[in-house]
Short mmCIF file of C-alpha atoms in Angstrom, two decimals:
data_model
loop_
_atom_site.label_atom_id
_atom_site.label_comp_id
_atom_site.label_asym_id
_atom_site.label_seq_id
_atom_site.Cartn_x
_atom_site.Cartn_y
_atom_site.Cartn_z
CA UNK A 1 0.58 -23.80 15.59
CA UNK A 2 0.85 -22.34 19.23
CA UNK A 3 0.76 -18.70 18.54
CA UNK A 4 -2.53 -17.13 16.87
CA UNK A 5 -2.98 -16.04 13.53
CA UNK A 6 -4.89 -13.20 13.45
CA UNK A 7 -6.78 -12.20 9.93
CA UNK A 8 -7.56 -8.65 8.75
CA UNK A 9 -7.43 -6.38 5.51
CA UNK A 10 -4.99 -4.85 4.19
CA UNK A 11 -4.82 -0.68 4.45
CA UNK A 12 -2.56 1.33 2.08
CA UNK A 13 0.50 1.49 4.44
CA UNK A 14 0.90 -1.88 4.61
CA UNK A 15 1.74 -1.89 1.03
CA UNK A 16 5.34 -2.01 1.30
CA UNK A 17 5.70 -4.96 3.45
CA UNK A 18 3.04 -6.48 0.95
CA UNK A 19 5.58 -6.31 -1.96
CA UNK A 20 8.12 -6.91 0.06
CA UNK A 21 6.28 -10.14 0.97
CA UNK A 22 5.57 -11.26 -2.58
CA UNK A 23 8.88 -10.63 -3.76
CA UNK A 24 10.75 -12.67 -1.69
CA UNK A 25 8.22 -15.33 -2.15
CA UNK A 26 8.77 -14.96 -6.17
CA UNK A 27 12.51 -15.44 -5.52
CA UNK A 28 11.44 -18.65 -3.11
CA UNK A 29 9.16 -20.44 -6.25
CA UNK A 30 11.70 -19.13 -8.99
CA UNK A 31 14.42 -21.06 -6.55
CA UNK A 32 12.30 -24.14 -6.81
CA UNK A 33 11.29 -23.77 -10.72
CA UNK A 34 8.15 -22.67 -9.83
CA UNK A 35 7.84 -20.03 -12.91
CA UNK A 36 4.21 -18.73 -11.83
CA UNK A 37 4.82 -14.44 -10.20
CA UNK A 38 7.07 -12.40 -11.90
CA UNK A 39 7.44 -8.48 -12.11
CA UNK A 40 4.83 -8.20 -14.46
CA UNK A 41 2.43 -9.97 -12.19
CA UNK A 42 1.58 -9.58 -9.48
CA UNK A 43 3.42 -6.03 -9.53
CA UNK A 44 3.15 -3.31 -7.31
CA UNK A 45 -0.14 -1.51 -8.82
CA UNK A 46 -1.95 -4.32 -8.69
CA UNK A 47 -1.47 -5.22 -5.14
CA UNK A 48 -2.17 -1.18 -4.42
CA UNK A 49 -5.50 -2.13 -6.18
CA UNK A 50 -6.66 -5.48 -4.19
CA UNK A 51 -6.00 -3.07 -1.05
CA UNK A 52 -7.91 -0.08 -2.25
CA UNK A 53 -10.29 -2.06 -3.34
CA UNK A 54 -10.77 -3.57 0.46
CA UNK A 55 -10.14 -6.94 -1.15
CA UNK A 56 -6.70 -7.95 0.22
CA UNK A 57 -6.64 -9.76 3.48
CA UNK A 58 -3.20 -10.55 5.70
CA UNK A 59 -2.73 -13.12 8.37
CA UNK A 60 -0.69 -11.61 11.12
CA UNK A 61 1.80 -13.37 13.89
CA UNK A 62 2.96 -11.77 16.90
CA UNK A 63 2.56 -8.44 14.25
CA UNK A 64 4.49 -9.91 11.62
CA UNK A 65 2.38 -10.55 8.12
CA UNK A 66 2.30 -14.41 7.53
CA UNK A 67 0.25 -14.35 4.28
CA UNK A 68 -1.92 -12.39 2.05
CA UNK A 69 -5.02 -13.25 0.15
CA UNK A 70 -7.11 -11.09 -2.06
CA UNK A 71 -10.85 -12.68 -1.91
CA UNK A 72 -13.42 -10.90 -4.37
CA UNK A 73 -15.68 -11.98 -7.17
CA UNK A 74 -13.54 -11.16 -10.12
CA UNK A 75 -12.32 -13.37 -12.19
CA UNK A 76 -10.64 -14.26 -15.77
CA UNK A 77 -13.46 -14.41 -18.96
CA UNK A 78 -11.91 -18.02 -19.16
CA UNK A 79 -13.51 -19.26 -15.84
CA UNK A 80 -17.11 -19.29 -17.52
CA UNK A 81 -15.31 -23.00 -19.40
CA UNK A 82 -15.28 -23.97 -15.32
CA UNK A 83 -17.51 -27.36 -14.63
CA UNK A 84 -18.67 -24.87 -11.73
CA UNK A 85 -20.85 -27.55 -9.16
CA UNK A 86 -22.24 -24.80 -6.63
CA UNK A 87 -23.58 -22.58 -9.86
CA UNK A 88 -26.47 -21.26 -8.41
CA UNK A 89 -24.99 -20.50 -4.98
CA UNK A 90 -22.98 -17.11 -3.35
CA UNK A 91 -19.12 -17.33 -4.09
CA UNK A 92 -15.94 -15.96 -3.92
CA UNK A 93 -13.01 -16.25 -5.74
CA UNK A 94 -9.14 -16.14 -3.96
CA UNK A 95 -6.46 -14.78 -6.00
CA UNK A 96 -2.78 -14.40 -4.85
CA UNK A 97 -2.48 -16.05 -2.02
CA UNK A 98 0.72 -16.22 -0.71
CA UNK A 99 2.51 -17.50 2.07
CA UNK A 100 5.81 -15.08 4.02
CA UNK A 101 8.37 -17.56 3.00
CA UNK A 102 9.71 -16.63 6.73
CA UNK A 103 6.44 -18.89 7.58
CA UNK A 104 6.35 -21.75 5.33
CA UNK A 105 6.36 -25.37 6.06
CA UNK A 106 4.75 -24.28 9.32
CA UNK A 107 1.15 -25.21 8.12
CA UNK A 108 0.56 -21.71 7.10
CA UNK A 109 -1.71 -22.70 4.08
CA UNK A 110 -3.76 -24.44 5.65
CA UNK A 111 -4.92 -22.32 8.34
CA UNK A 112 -5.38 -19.67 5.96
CA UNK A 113 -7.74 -21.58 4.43
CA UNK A 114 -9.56 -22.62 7.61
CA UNK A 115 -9.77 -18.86 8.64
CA UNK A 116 -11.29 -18.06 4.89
CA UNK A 117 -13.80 -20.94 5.11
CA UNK A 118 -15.37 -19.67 8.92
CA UNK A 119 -14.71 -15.79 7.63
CA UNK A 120 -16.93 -16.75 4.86
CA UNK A 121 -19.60 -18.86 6.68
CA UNK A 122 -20.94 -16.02 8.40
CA UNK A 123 -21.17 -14.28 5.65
CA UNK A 124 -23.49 -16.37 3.83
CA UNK A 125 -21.15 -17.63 1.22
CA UNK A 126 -21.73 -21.10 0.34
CA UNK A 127 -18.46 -21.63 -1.66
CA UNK A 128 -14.91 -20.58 -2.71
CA UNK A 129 -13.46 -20.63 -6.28
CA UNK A 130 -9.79 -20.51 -7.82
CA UNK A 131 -7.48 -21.29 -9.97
CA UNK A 132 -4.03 -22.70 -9.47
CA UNK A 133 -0.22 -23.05 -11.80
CA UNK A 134 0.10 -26.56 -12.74
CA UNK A 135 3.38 -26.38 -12.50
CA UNK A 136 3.20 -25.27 -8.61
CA UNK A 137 2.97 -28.61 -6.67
CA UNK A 138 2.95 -26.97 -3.46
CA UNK A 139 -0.27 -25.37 -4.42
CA UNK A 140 -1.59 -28.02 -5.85
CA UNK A 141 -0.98 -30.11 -2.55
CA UNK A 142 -2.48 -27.71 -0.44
CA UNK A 143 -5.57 -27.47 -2.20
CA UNK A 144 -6.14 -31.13 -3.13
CA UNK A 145 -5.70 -31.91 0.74
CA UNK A 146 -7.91 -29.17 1.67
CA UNK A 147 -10.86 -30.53 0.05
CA UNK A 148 -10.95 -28.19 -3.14
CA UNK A 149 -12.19 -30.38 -6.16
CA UNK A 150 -10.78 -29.53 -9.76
CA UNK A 151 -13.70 -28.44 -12.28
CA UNK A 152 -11.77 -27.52 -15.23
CA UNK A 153 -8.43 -25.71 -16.45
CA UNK A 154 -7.57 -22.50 -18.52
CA UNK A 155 -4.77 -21.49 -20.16
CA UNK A 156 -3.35 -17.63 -19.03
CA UNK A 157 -0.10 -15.91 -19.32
CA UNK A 158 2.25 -17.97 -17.80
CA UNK A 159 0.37 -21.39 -18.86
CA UNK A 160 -2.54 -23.96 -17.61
CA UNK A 161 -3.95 -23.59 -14.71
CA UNK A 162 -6.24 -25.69 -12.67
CA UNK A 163 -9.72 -24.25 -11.75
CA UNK A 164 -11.05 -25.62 -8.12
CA UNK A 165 -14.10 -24.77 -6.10
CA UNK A 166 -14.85 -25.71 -2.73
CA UNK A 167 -18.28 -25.88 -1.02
CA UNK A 168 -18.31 -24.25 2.64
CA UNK A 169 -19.25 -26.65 5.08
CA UNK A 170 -22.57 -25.15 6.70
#
């Protein structure tokens, strides 16, 4: 990628170009049978939450929001049935990551990760946590190439999912 992708949080006024964002990328994985985001979730108060909560992150190009990420430590009651490797070590959980679909298939993903992982470094964290749709094989993909190792699965609203965790390269 030739032009830099710059990562900082969210603030309340970018709000509307963050549902903006996700709802075109709902109408992208509903296009492709991807039946994971819907208007119950992630809605509109919930994204107003990750950024009030200083827990939503963007990647920016030439000013123009690439993705979003919420990192935190919350997560579903269902993730204590994880086979969680790094158990005794500081993590982080990503939620709702999605890519602009104006800047898919550009690698996108994957530098988002990379800019987590060294974001996370120097902060002391030793390794990231998730969960990901089975039935999303673009997510899947990206986080199966990226090193993320699958500890378990739980079953939420919209199906199975695949728990993953990832230890941060020191």
């Amino acid at each position: 990628m030739s032009t830099e992708l710059i990562l900082r949080k969210a603030v309340i006024q970018d709000l509307a170009d963050v549902v903006k964002i996700f709802k075109a990328a709902i109408r992208v994985m509903n296009d492709n049978g991807i039946d994971q985001w819907d208007i119950i979730y992630p809605d509109r108060e919930i994204l107003k939450e990750d950024i009030l909560k200083s827990q939503m992150f963007l990647g920016k190009i030439n000013d123009r929001i690439a993705f979003v990420v919420v990192i935190n430590q919350e997560c579903n009651e269902e993730y204590k049935n994880g086979n969680w490797r790094y158990e005794g070590d500081p993590f982080v959980i990503i939620h709702r990551l999605c890519v602009n679909p104006d800047f898919q298939h550009q690698g996108i993903g994957k530098c988002t990760l990379m800019l987590i992982e060294r974001m996370l470094k120097k902060k002391n964290i030793k390794s990231i946590r998730l969960d990901a749709f089975s039935l999303n094989p673009i997510a899947l993909k990206l986080y199966d190439k990226n090193g993320y190792k699958r500890v378990g699965k739980i079953n939420l609203r919209k199906g199975i999912f695949y728990l993953y965790e990832k230890k941060i390269k020191i």
